[in-house]
N, CA, C and O atoms as CSV, one atom per row, in Angstrom:
chain,resi,resn,atom,element,x,y,z
A,1,ALA,N,N,0.971,-1.332,-0.189
A,1,ALA,CA,C,0.030,0.099,0.131
A,1,ALA,C,C,0.705,1.051,-0.223
A,1,ALA,O,O,1.859,0.622,-0.246
A,2,ALA,N,N,0.704,2.127,-0.528
A,2,ALA,CA,C,0.841,3.762,-0.834
A,2,ALA,C,C,0.906,4.181,0.736
A,2,ALA,O,O,0.108,3.989,1.654
A,3,ALA,N,N,2.011,4.747,0.691
A,3,ALA,CA,C,2.177,5.398,1.963
A,3,ALA,C,C,1.403,7.098,1.768
A,3,ALA,O,O,1.447,7.606,0.647
A,4,ALA,N,N,0.853,7.723,2.715
A,4,ALA,CA,C,0.228,8.701,2.081
A,4,ALA,C,C,1.051,9.936,2.944
A,4,ALA,O,O,1.429,9.942,4.116
A,5,ALA,N,N,1.147,10.794,2.059
A,5,ALA,CA,C,2.320,12.043,2.328
A,5,ALA,C,C,1.228,12.516,3.513
A,5,ALA,O,O,-0.003,12.508,3.495
A,6,THR,N,N,2.346,13.004,4.733
A,6,THR,CA,C,1.745,13.641,5.777
A,6,THR,C,C,1.764,14.914,5.613
A,6,THR,O,O,2.750,15.368,5.033
A,7,GLU,N,N,0.699,15.857,6.067
A,7,GLU,CA,C,1.305,17.424,6.429
A,7,GLU,C,C,2.306,18.166,6.132
A,7,GLU,O,O,2.435,19.168,5.428
A,8,ASP,N,N,3.058,17.494,6.813
A,8,ASP,CA,C,4.273,18.167,6.912
A,8,ASP,C,C,5.450,18.021,5.384
A,8,ASP,O,O,6.129,18.963,4.975
A,9,GLU,N,N,5.438,17.184,5.014
A,9,GLU,CA,C,5.944,16.452,3.733
A,9,GLU,C,C,5.638,17.612,2.768
A,9,GLU,O,O,6.438,18.462,2.378
A,10,VAL,N,N,4.211,17.481,2.423
A,10,VAL,CA,C,4.003,18.677,1.144
A,10,VAL,C,C,2.912,19.854,1.447
A,10,VAL,O,O,1.810,19.419,1.781
A,11,ALA,N,N,3.014,20.987,1.397
A,11,ALA,CA,C,2.211,21.843,1.414
A,11,ALA,C,C,1.546,21.882,0.495
A,11,ALA,O,O,1.790,21.398,-0.610
A,12,PRO,N,N,0.135,22.764,1.004
A,12,PRO,CA,C,-1.038,22.798,-0.326
A,12,PRO,C,C,-0.255,24.129,-0.705
A,12,PRO,O,O,0.284,24.971,0.012
A,13,LEU,N,N,-0.412,23.995,-2.413
A,13,LEU,CA,C,-0.211,25.316,-2.389
A,13,LEU,C,C,-0.596,26.426,-2.274
A,13,LEU,O,O,0.176,27.308,-2.649
A,14,SER,N,N,-1.988,26.838,-1.693
A,14,SER,CA,C,-2.398,27.942,-1.283
A,14,SER,C,C,-1.547,27.935,-0.177
A,14,SER,O,O,-0.642,28.757,-0.323
A,15,ASP,N,N,-1.489,27.258,0.973
A,15,ASP,CA,C,-0.930,27.403,2.283
A,15,ASP,C,C,0.916,27.931,1.737
A,15,ASP,O,O,1.625,28.461,2.593
A,16,ALA,N,N,1.287,27.778,0.784
A,16,ALA,CA,C,2.746,27.994,0.094
A,16,ALA,C,C,2.357,29.042,-0.090
A,16,ALA,O,O,3.266,29.694,0.424
A,17,GLN,N,N,1.127,30.285,-0.726
A,17,GLN,CA,C,0.963,30.960,-1.496
A,17,GLN,C,C,1.083,32.101,-0.122
A,17,GLN,O,O,1.948,32.967,0.014
A,18,ASP,N,N,0.691,31.996,0.199
A,18,ASP,CA,C,-0.123,32.679,1.745
A,18,ASP,C,C,1.721,33.302,2.804
A,18,ASP,O,O,1.943,34.152,3.667
A,19,ASP,N,N,2.528,32.354,2.110
A,19,ASP,CA,C,4.399,33.062,2.865
A,19,ASP,C,C,4.923,34.049,1.993
A,19,ASP,O,O,5.675,35.006,2.178
A,20,GLN,N,N,4.049,33.353,0.485
A,20,GLN,CA,C,5.134,34.642,-0.052
A,20,GLN,C,C,4.658,36.475,-0.009
A,20,GLN,O,O,3.578,37.062,-0.074
A,21,PRO,N,N,5.527,36.743,0.078
A,21,PRO,CA,C,5.481,38.367,0.180
A,21,PRO,C,C,4.307,38.674,-0.480
A,21,PRO,O,O,3.886,38.006,-1.424
A,22,GLN,N,N,3.550,40.023,0.139
A,22,GLN,CA,C,2.280,40.261,-0.846
A,22,GLN,C,C,3.080,41.701,-1.893
A,22,GLN,O,O,4.130,42.343,-1.875
A,23,PRO,N,N,1.721,41.641,-2.774
A,23,PRO,CA,C,2.918,42.486,-3.942
A,23,PRO,C,C,2.253,44.073,-4.057
A,23,PRO,O,O,1.057,44.302,-3.875
A,24,PRO,N,N,3.097,44.929,-4.337
A,24,PRO,CA,C,2.944,46.075,-3.940
A,24,PRO,C,C,1.358,46.959,-3.789
A,24,PRO,O,O,0.440,46.344,-4.331
A,25,PRO,N,N,1.068,47.915,-3.319
A,25,PRO,CA,C,-0.279,48.342,-3.698
A,25,PRO,C,C,-0.060,48.895,-4.934
A,25,PRO,O,O,1.055,48.933,-5.453
A,26,ALA,N,N,-1.672,49.589,-5.739
A,26,ALA,CA,C,-1.657,49.687,-7.263
A,26,ALA,C,C,-1.188,50.939,-7.211
A,26,ALA,O,O,-0.917,51.550,-6.177
A,27,ALA,N,N,-1.121,51.205,-7.954
A,27,ALA,CA,C,-0.035,52.415,-9.089
A,27,ALA,C,C,-0.315,53.471,-8.326
A,27,ALA,O,O,0.540,54.114,-7.718
A,28,GLU,N,N,-2.116,53.817,-8.316
A,28,GLU,CA,C,-2.654,54.917,-7.826
A,28,GLU,C,C,-2.058,54.988,-6.165
A,28,GLU,O,O,-1.598,56.029,-5.695
A,29,GLU,N,N,-2.137,53.965,-5.552
A,29,GLU,CA,C,-2.120,54.634,-3.617
A,29,GLU,C,C,-0.422,54.813,-3.780
A,29,GLU,O,O,-0.112,55.632,-2.914
A,30,ASN,N,N,0.822,54.386,-4.534
A,30,ASN,CA,C,2.071,54.242,-4.648
A,30,ASN,C,C,1.502,55.927,-5.159
A,30,ASN,O,O,1.625,56.742,-4.244
A,31,GLU,N,N,0.966,56.454,-6.358
A,31,GLU,CA,C,1.591,57.255,-6.804
A,31,GLU,C,C,0.357,58.885,-5.547
A,31,GLU,O,O,0.446,60.112,-5.580
A,32,GLN,N,N,-0.352,58.174,-4.895
A,32,GLN,CA,C,-1.255,59.237,-4.045
A,32,GLN,C,C,0.117,59.423,-3.309
A,32,GLN,O,O,0.711,60.465,-3.586
A,33,HIS,N,N,0.854,58.368,-2.199
A,33,HIS,CA,C,1.634,57.911,-1.276
A,33,HIS,C,C,2.780,58.729,-1.932
A,33,HIS,O,O,3.675,58.908,-1.106
A,34,SER,N,N,2.994,59.164,-2.874
A,34,SER,CA,C,3.899,59.938,-3.186
A,34,SER,C,C,3.934,61.185,-3.337
A,34,SER,O,O,4.983,61.814,-3.469
A,35,GLN,N,N,3.032,61.582,-3.336
A,35,GLN,CA,C,2.368,63.001,-3.766
A,35,GLN,C,C,2.288,63.617,-2.033
A,35,GLN,O,O,2.565,64.784,-1.755
A,36,GLU,N,N,1.786,62.403,-0.822
A,36,GLU,CA,C,1.784,63.002,-0.039
A,36,GLU,C,C,3.570,63.505,0.523
A,36,GLU,O,O,3.873,64.673,0.278
A,37,MET,N,N,3.980,63.164,0.796
A,37,MET,CA,C,5.537,62.385,0.856
A,37,MET,C,C,6.549,63.284,0.493
A,37,MET,O,O,7.662,63.262,1.018
A,38,ALA,N,N,6.098,64.349,-0.686
A,38,ALA,CA,C,6.934,65.071,-1.113
A,38,ALA,C,C,6.853,65.799,-0.768
A,38,ALA,O,O,5.800,66.347,-0.443
A,39,PRO,N,N,8.878,66.530,-0.558
A,39,PRO,CA,C,9.482,66.868,0.188
A,39,PRO,C,C,8.584,68.478,0.211
A,39,PRO,O,O,7.904,68.620,-0.805
A,40,ALA,N,N,8.538,69.160,0.787
A,40,ALA,CA,C,7.872,70.738,1.010
A,40,ALA,C,C,8.366,70.993,0.157
A,40,ALA,O,O,7.351,71.333,-0.450
A,41,ASP,N,N,9.601,71.257,-0.956
A,41,ASP,CA,C,9.887,72.053,-2.170
A,41,ASP,C,C,10.014,71.937,-2.820
A,41,ASP,O,O,10.451,72.689,-3.691
A,42,GLN,N,N,9.518,70.219,-2.864
A,42,GLN,CA,C,9.111,69.640,-4.280
A,42,GLN,C,C,7.627,69.179,-4.681
A,42,GLN,O,O,6.932,68.282,-4.202
A,43,ALA,N,N,7.346,70.183,-5.827
A,43,ALA,CA,C,5.479,69.617,-6.253
A,43,ALA,C,C,5.477,68.163,-6.088
A,43,ALA,O,O,6.493,67.560,-5.743
A,44,PRO,N,N,4.142,67.474,-6.372
A,44,PRO,CA,C,3.816,66.181,-6.294
A,44,PRO,C,C,3.558,66.409,-7.981
A,44,PRO,O,O,3.189,67.346,-8.688
A,45,ALA,N,N,4.014,64.851,-8.213
A,45,ALA,CA,C,4.101,64.786,-9.475
A,45,ALA,C,C,3.098,64.643,-10.474
A,45,ALA,O,O,2.548,63.552,-10.626
A,46,LEU,N,N,2.779,65.707,-11.223
A,46,LEU,CA,C,1.778,64.843,-12.193
A,46,LEU,C,C,1.035,63.592,-12.923
A,46,LEU,O,O,1.765,62.715,-13.386
A,47,ALA,N,N,0.049,63.501,-13.013
A,47,ALA,CA,C,-0.277,62.761,-13.890
A,47,ALA,C,C,-0.727,62.404,-14.660
A,47,ALA,O,O,-1.919,62.184,-14.447
A,48,ASP,N,N,-0.287,62.106,-15.913
A,48,ASP,CA,C,-0.185,61.999,-16.887
A,48,ASP,C,C,-1.244,63.282,-18.101
A,48,ASP,O,O,-1.120,64.133,-18.982
A,49,PHE,N,N,-2.239,62.542,-17.252
A,49,PHE,CA,C,-3.937,63.485,-17.989
A,49,PHE,C,C,-3.510,64.722,-17.533
A,49,PHE,O,O,-3.301,65.634,-18.333
A,50,GLU,N,N,-3.287,64.921,-15.797
A,50,GLU,CA,C,-2.668,66.462,-15.901
A,50,GLU,C,C,-2.088,67.232,-16.966
A,50,GLU,O,O,-2.527,68.010,-17.813
A,51,LYS,N,N,-1.006,66.788,-16.668
A,51,LYS,CA,C,0.032,66.541,-18.047
A,51,LYS,C,C,-0.970,67.246,-19.173
A,51,LYS,O,O,-0.812,68.446,-19.393
A,52,VAL,N,N,-1.536,66.841,-19.566
A,52,VAL,CA,C,-1.974,66.847,-21.142
A,52,VAL,C,C,-3.046,68.622,-20.759
A,52,VAL,O,O,-2.995,69.766,-21.210
A,53,GLU,N,N,-3.755,68.018,-19.882
A,53,GLU,CA,C,-4.379,69.497,-19.226
A,53,GLU,C,C,-3.674,70.989,-18.676
A,53,GLU,O,O,-4.423,71.832,-18.183
A,54,VAL,N,N,-2.559,71.188,-18.764
A,54,VAL,CA,C,-1.113,72.045,-18.223
A,54,VAL,C,C,-1.089,72.548,-19.986
A,54,VAL,O,O,-1.131,73.720,-20.362
A,55,VAL,N,N,-0.982,70.905,-21.202
A,55,VAL,CA,C,-0.148,71.457,-22.025
A,55,VAL,C,C,-1.043,72.595,-22.710
A,55,VAL,O,O,-0.817,73.777,-22.969
A,56,LEU,N,N,-2.319,71.635,-22.927
A,56,LEU,CA,C,-3.488,72.211,-23.493
A,56,LEU,C,C,-3.749,73.750,-23.567
A,56,LEU,O,O,-3.824,74.415,-24.599
A,57,ALA,N,N,-3.881,74.212,-22.218
A,57,ALA,CA,C,-4.067,75.318,-21.100
A,57,ALA,C,C,-3.103,76.327,-21.617
A,57,ALA,O,O,-3.346,77.518,-21.811
A,58,ALA,N,N,-2.073,75.756,-21.800
A,58,ALA,CA,C,-0.554,76.958,-22.116
A,58,ALA,C,C,-0.864,77.420,-23.471
A,58,ALA,O,O,-0.563,78.600,-23.655
A,59,PHE,N,N,-1.747,76.384,-25.165
A,59,PHE,CA,C,-1.639,77.003,-25.774
A,59,PHE,C,C,-2.621,76.570,-26.381
A,59,PHE,O,O,-2.596,76.213,-27.559
A,60,ASP,N,N,-3.792,76.548,-25.501
A,60,ASP,CA,C,-4.807,77.353,-26.565
A,60,ASP,C,C,-5.068,78.501,-26.306
A,60,ASP,O,O,-5.590,78.839,-25.244
A,61,ALA,N,N,-4.643,79.550,-27.534
A,61,ALA,CA,C,-4.314,80.846,-27.069
A,61,ALA,C,C,-6.114,81.205,-26.659
A,61,ALA,O,O,-6.498,81.670,-25.585
A,62,ASN,N,N,-7.273,80.719,-28.219
A,62,ASN,CA,C,-7.994,81.077,-27.690
A,62,ASN,C,C,-9.249,80.531,-26.976
A,62,ASN,O,O,-10.408,80.737,-27.336
A,63,GLY,N,N,-8.775,79.665,-25.708
A,63,GLY,CA,C,-9.525,79.251,-24.590
A,63,GLY,C,C,-11.075,78.321,-24.941
A,63,GLY,O,O,-11.983,78.263,-24.112
A,64,ASP,N,N,-11.147,77.591,-26.417
A,64,ASP,CA,C,-11.748,77.129,-26.583
A,64,ASP,C,C,-11.962,75.671,-25.986
A,64,ASP,O,O,-13.047,75.116,-26.165
A,65,GLY,N,N,-11.244,75.228,-25.488
A,65,GLY,CA,C,-10.696,73.390,-24.703
A,65,GLY,C,C,-9.944,72.617,-25.767
A,65,GLY,O,O,-9.317,71.637,-25.365
A,66,ARG,N,N,-9.900,72.950,-27.291
A,66,ARG,CA,C,-8.942,72.181,-28.265
A,66,ARG,C,C,-7.727,73.166,-29.121
A,66,ARG,O,O,-7.687,74.358,-29.427
A,67,LEU,N,N,-6.996,72.256,-29.277
A,67,LEU,CA,C,-5.571,73.313,-30.371
A,67,LEU,C,C,-5.938,72.749,-31.448
A,67,LEU,O,O,-5.912,71.595,-31.877
A,68,SER,N,N,-6.439,74.174,-31.987
A,68,SER,CA,C,-6.165,73.971,-33.578
A,68,SER,C,C,-4.602,74.238,-34.310
A,68,SER,O,O,-3.542,74.610,-33.807
A,69,PHE,N,N,-4.908,73.933,-35.482
A,69,PHE,CA,C,-3.643,74.138,-36.232
A,69,PHE,C,C,-2.250,74.680,-35.884
A,69,PHE,O,O,-1.146,74.136,-35.870
A,70,GLU,N,N,-2.683,76.006,-35.590
A,70,GLU,CA,C,-2.324,76.849,-35.070
A,70,GLU,C,C,-1.220,77.217,-33.911
A,70,GLU,O,O,-0.062,77.627,-33.825
A,71,GLU,N,N,-2.613,76.697,-32.844
A,71,GLU,CA,C,-1.852,76.288,-31.896
A,71,GLU,C,C,-1.220,75.419,-31.542
A,71,GLU,O,O,-0.335,75.624,-30.711
A,72,CYS,N,N,-1.556,73.621,-32.262
A,72,CYS,CA,C,-0.198,72.902,-32.386
A,72,CYS,C,C,1.025,73.360,-33.093
A,72,CYS,O,O,2.066,73.085,-32.496
A,73,ARG,N,N,1.158,74.020,-34.267
A,73,ARG,CA,C,1.935,74.092,-35.061
A,73,ARG,C,C,2.767,74.782,-33.823
A,73,ARG,O,O,3.765,74.128,-33.521
A,74,ASP,N,N,2.547,76.031,-33.006
A,74,ASP,CA,C,3.039,76.764,-32.072
A,74,ASP,C,C,3.503,75.482,-31.112
A,74,ASP,O,O,4.723,75.395,-30.975
A,75,LEU,N,N,3.010,74.862,-30.691
A,75,LEU,CA,C,2.836,73.422,-29.501
A,75,LEU,C,C,3.886,72.573,-30.141
A,75,LEU,O,O,4.036,71.549,-29.475
A,76,GLU,N,N,4.514,72.608,-30.982
A,76,GLU,CA,C,5.113,71.658,-32.012
A,76,GLU,C,C,6.739,72.348,-31.899
A,76,GLU,O,O,7.692,71.638,-31.579
A,77,HIS,N,N,6.872,73.664,-32.177
A,77,HIS,CA,C,8.045,74.222,-32.579
A,77,HIS,C,C,8.387,74.692,-30.980
A,77,HIS,O,O,9.549,75.037,-30.763
A,78,ALA,N,N,7.692,74.710,-30.171
A,78,ALA,CA,C,7.981,75.102,-28.783
A,78,ALA,C,C,8.669,74.302,-28.204
A,78,ALA,O,O,9.662,74.567,-27.526
A,79,ALA,N,N,8.141,73.087,-28.445
A,79,ALA,CA,C,8.961,71.474,-27.623
A,79,ALA,C,C,9.802,71.256,-28.498
A,79,ALA,O,O,10.869,71.431,-27.909
A,80,SER,N,N,10.106,70.883,-29.928
A,80,SER,CA,C,11.198,70.526,-30.421
A,80,SER,C,C,11.750,71.624,-32.032
A,80,SER,O,O,12.625,71.452,-32.880
A,81,GLY,N,N,11.040,72.365,-31.881
A,81,GLY,CA,C,11.717,73.368,-33.159
A,81,GLY,C,C,11.457,73.064,-34.429
A,81,GLY,O,O,11.836,73.743,-35.383
A,82,ALA,N,N,10.745,71.946,-34.510
A,82,ALA,CA,C,10.196,71.443,-35.860
A,82,ALA,C,C,9.293,71.953,-35.947
A,82,ALA,O,O,8.640,72.322,-34.971
A,83,ALA,N,N,8.750,72.260,-37.922
A,83,ALA,CA,C,7.636,72.405,-38.434
A,83,ALA,C,C,6.628,71.512,-38.076
A,83,ALA,O,O,6.748,70.311,-37.831
A,84,LEU,N,N,5.044,72.601,-38.064
A,84,LEU,CA,C,4.111,71.465,-38.049
A,84,LEU,C,C,3.332,72.515,-39.509
A,84,LEU,O,O,2.953,73.686,-39.547
A,85,ASP,N,N,3.361,71.180,-40.770
A,85,ASP,CA,C,2.781,72.120,-41.871
A,85,ASP,C,C,0.662,71.790,-41.414
A,85,ASP,O,O,0.202,71.576,-40.293
A,86,GLU,N,N,0.028,71.860,-42.495
A,86,GLU,CA,C,-1.562,71.444,-41.749
A,86,GLU,C,C,-1.531,70.735,-43.131
A,86,GLU,O,O,-2.439,71.159,-43.845
A,87,GLU,N,N,-0.386,69.316,-44.024
A,87,GLU,CA,C,-0.793,68.807,-44.208
A,87,GLU,C,C,-0.559,67.377,-43.233
A,87,GLU,O,O,-1.285,66.391,-43.106
A,88,ALA,N,N,0.441,67.632,-42.766
A,88,ALA,CA,C,0.517,66.269,-41.236
A,88,ALA,C,C,-0.368,66.930,-40.210
A,88,ALA,O,O,-0.199,66.416,-39.105
A,89,PHE,N,N,-1.118,67.750,-40.216
A,89,PHE,CA,C,-1.895,68.135,-38.938
A,89,PHE,C,C,-2.963,67.614,-38.908
A,89,PHE,O,O,-3.628,67.136,-37.989
A,90,GLY,N,N,-3.208,67.777,-40.562
A,90,GLY,CA,C,-4.745,66.858,-40.935
A,90,GLY,C,C,-4.754,65.388,-41.259
A,90,GLY,O,O,-5.647,64.599,-41.565
A,91,ALA,N,N,-3.662,65.307,-41.114
A,91,ALA,CA,C,-3.160,63.525,-41.096
A,91,ALA,C,C,-3.104,63.127,-39.370
A,91,ALA,O,O,-3.670,62.106,-38.979
A,92,ILE,N,N,-2.629,63.715,-38.746
A,92,ILE,CA,C,-2.823,63.396,-37.318
A,92,ILE,C,C,-4.056,63.747,-36.811
A,92,ILE,O,O,-4.249,63.680,-35.597
A,93,CYS,N,N,-4.858,64.085,-37.520
A,93,CYS,CA,C,-6.022,64.344,-37.153
A,93,CYS,C,C,-7.340,63.693,-37.221
A,93,CYS,O,O,-8.341,63.793,-36.511
A,94,ALA,N,N,-6.948,62.697,-38.724
A,94,ALA,CA,C,-7.616,61.774,-39.568
A,94,ALA,C,C,-6.783,60.644,-38.787
A,94,ALA,O,O,-7.684,59.835,-39.006
A,95,GLU,N,N,-6.065,60.059,-38.235
A,95,GLU,CA,C,-5.604,59.085,-37.145
A,95,GLU,C,C,-6.017,59.193,-35.682
A,95,GLU,O,O,-6.110,58.293,-34.847
A,96,LEU,N,N,-6.241,60.485,-35.562
A,96,LEU,CA,C,-7.019,60.656,-34.178
A,96,LEU,C,C,-8.663,60.177,-34.187
A,96,LEU,O,O,-9.249,59.517,-33.329
A,97,GLY,N,N,-9.220,60.767,-35.519
A,97,GLY,CA,C,-10.482,60.912,-35.564
A,97,GLY,C,C,-11.258,62.080,-35.115
A,97,GLY,O,O,-12.459,62.180,-34.863
A,98,ALA,N,N,-10.068,63.152,-35.062
A,98,ALA,CA,C,-10.804,64.248,-34.932
A,98,ALA,C,C,-11.156,65.013,-36.147
A,98,ALA,O,O,-10.744,64.289,-37.054
A,99,ASP,N,N,-11.726,66.152,-36.726
A,99,ASP,CA,C,-12.042,66.626,-37.185
A,99,ASP,C,C,-10.999,68.484,-37.432
A,99,ASP,O,O,-11.267,69.574,-36.927
A,100,PRO,N,N,-9.904,68.115,-38.345
A,100,PRO,CA,C,-9.457,69.210,-38.191
A,100,PRO,C,C,-9.478,70.558,-38.132
A,100,PRO,O,O,-8.494,71.276,-37.960
A,101,ALA,N,N,-11.095,71.056,-38.339
A,101,ALA,CA,C,-11.558,72.389,-38.397
A,101,ALA,C,C,-11.953,72.962,-36.697
A,101,ALA,O,O,-12.294,74.065,-36.270
A,102,ALA,N,N,-11.755,71.856,-36.142
A,102,ALA,CA,C,-12.116,71.719,-34.297
A,102,ALA,C,C,-11.508,71.515,-33.895
A,102,ALA,O,O,-11.689,71.787,-32.708
A,103,GLY,N,N,-9.899,70.749,-34.214
A,103,GLY,CA,C,-8.745,70.888,-33.592
A,103,GLY,C,C,-8.477,69.964,-32.600
A,103,GLY,O,O,-9.247,69.012,-32.732
A,104,LEU,N,N,-7.584,69.798,-31.489
A,104,LEU,CA,C,-7.676,68.406,-31.073
A,104,LEU,C,C,-7.796,68.882,-29.560
A,104,LEU,O,O,-7.104,69.819,-29.162
A,105,GLY,N,N,-8.841,68.105,-28.581
A,105,GLY,CA,C,-9.394,67.999,-27.440
A,105,GLY,C,C,-8.097,67.432,-26.948
A,105,GLY,O,O,-7.101,67.172,-27.623
A,106,SER,N,N,-8.301,67.261,-25.469
A,106,SER,CA,C,-7.727,66.999,-24.336
A,106,SER,C,C,-7.563,65.024,-24.656
A,106,SER,O,O,-6.647,64.247,-24.387
A,107,GLY,N,N,-8.867,64.822,-25.302
A,107,GLY,CA,C,-8.855,63.301,-25.042
A,107,GLY,C,C,-7.792,63.065,-26.389
A,107,GLY,O,O,-6.794,62.353,-26.279
A,108,GLU,N,N,-8.105,63.670,-27.488
A,108,GLU,CA,C,-7.182,63.370,-28.626
A,108,GLU,C,C,-5.460,64.172,-28.241
A,108,GLU,O,O,-4.792,63.523,-29.046
A,109,LEU,N,N,-4.889,64.702,-27.850
A,109,LEU,CA,C,-3.737,65.056,-27.690
A,109,LEU,C,C,-3.372,64.378,-26.645
A,109,LEU,O,O,-2.160,64.221,-26.498
A,110,ASP,N,N,-4.476,63.683,-25.446
A,110,ASP,CA,C,-4.004,62.415,-24.771
A,110,ASP,C,C,-2.991,61.499,-25.553
A,110,ASP,O,O,-1.789,61.292,-25.388
A,111,ALA,N,N,-4.070,60.939,-26.625
A,111,ALA,CA,C,-3.934,60.006,-27.715
A,111,ALA,C,C,-2.611,60.054,-28.588
A,111,ALA,O,O,-1.890,59.090,-28.845
A,112,LEU,N,N,-2.473,61.075,-28.902
A,112,LEU,CA,C,-1.295,61.535,-30.106
A,112,LEU,C,C,-0.089,61.589,-28.923
A,112,LEU,O,O,0.891,61.031,-29.418
A,113,CYS,N,N,0.243,62.077,-27.452
A,113,CYS,CA,C,1.612,61.984,-26.525
A,113,CYS,C,C,1.488,60.255,-26.500
A,113,CYS,O,O,2.582,59.696,-26.576
A,114,ALA,N,N,0.577,59.568,-26.427
A,114,ALA,CA,C,0.707,58.126,-25.981
A,114,ALA,C,C,0.980,57.538,-26.849
A,114,ALA,O,O,1.443,56.490,-26.398
A,115,SER,N,N,1.023,57.495,-28.858
A,115,SER,CA,C,1.428,57.172,-29.480
A,115,SER,C,C,2.387,57.913,-29.866
A,115,SER,O,O,3.031,57.212,-30.647
A,116,TYR,N,N,2.906,58.996,-29.778
A,116,TYR,CA,C,4.297,59.360,-29.956
A,116,TYR,C,C,5.195,59.439,-28.878
A,116,TYR,O,O,6.391,59.670,-29.060
A,117,GLY,N,N,4.706,59.265,-27.783
A,117,GLY,CA,C,5.825,59.411,-26.726
A,117,GLY,C,C,6.573,61.428,-26.920
A,117,GLY,O,O,7.656,61.965,-27.147
A,118,SER,N,N,4.725,61.966,-26.566
A,118,SER,CA,C,5.350,63.478,-26.509
A,118,SER,C,C,5.228,64.038,-25.675
A,118,SER,O,O,5.698,65.171,-25.578
A,119,LEU,N,N,4.801,63.674,-25.095
A,119,LEU,CA,C,3.673,64.357,-23.863
A,119,LEU,C,C,5.157,65.174,-22.660
A,119,LEU,O,O,4.895,66.263,-22.148
A,120,GLU,N,N,6.270,64.652,-22.424
A,120,GLU,CA,C,7.296,65.346,-21.853
A,120,GLU,C,C,8.018,66.483,-22.634
A,120,GLU,O,O,8.179,67.562,-22.065
A,121,PRO,N,N,8.296,66.367,-23.433
A,121,PRO,CA,C,8.836,67.278,-24.443
A,121,PRO,C,C,7.498,68.550,-24.378
A,121,PRO,O,O,7.758,69.711,-24.064
A,122,TYR,N,N,6.225,68.131,-24.694
A,122,TYR,CA,C,5.123,69.316,-24.638
A,122,TYR,C,C,5.031,69.441,-23.499
A,122,TYR,O,O,4.083,70.166,-23.197
A,123,PHE,N,N,5.607,69.052,-22.649
A,123,PHE,CA,C,5.027,69.414,-20.692
A,123,PHE,C,C,5.961,70.616,-20.803
A,123,PHE,O,O,5.789,71.804,-20.528
A,124,GLN,N,N,7.036,69.919,-21.305
A,124,GLN,CA,C,8.494,70.560,-20.557
A,124,GLN,C,C,7.593,72.297,-21.018
A,124,GLN,O,O,6.964,73.080,-20.306
A,125,ALA,N,N,8.052,72.333,-23.001
A,125,ALA,CA,C,7.133,73.427,-23.453
A,125,ALA,C,C,6.246,74.693,-22.898
A,125,ALA,O,O,6.393,75.835,-23.332
A,126,ALA,N,N,5.211,74.294,-21.774
A,126,ALA,CA,C,4.265,74.491,-21.726
A,126,ALA,C,C,4.789,75.031,-20.179
A,126,ALA,O,O,3.979,75.510,-19.385
């Protein structure tokens, strides 16, 4: 007859997991904690959506909540020194599903920055 393993010899997988270190808290909790713990002389880090809002506010010259071709041209020039032409702006709008006549709102600007990794240069330009 086969001998049955005792509890001491084989630990069930669920018990073994209980002894493992717990995963770190969710990113939002870490971010909130880091903001609470920021030194007095250092502002808390901004979330990406907040940076997008800063960029939008800085370059939205007419205050309509969207960046027109001219406003995007100014943003691109300030961030990279590159010239943005209307054809490129139209292609960007088409890619993002935005009307070029209306320009880019915060959602489209966020998607643009996520696709091209341009948030930090844009934020620094703001």
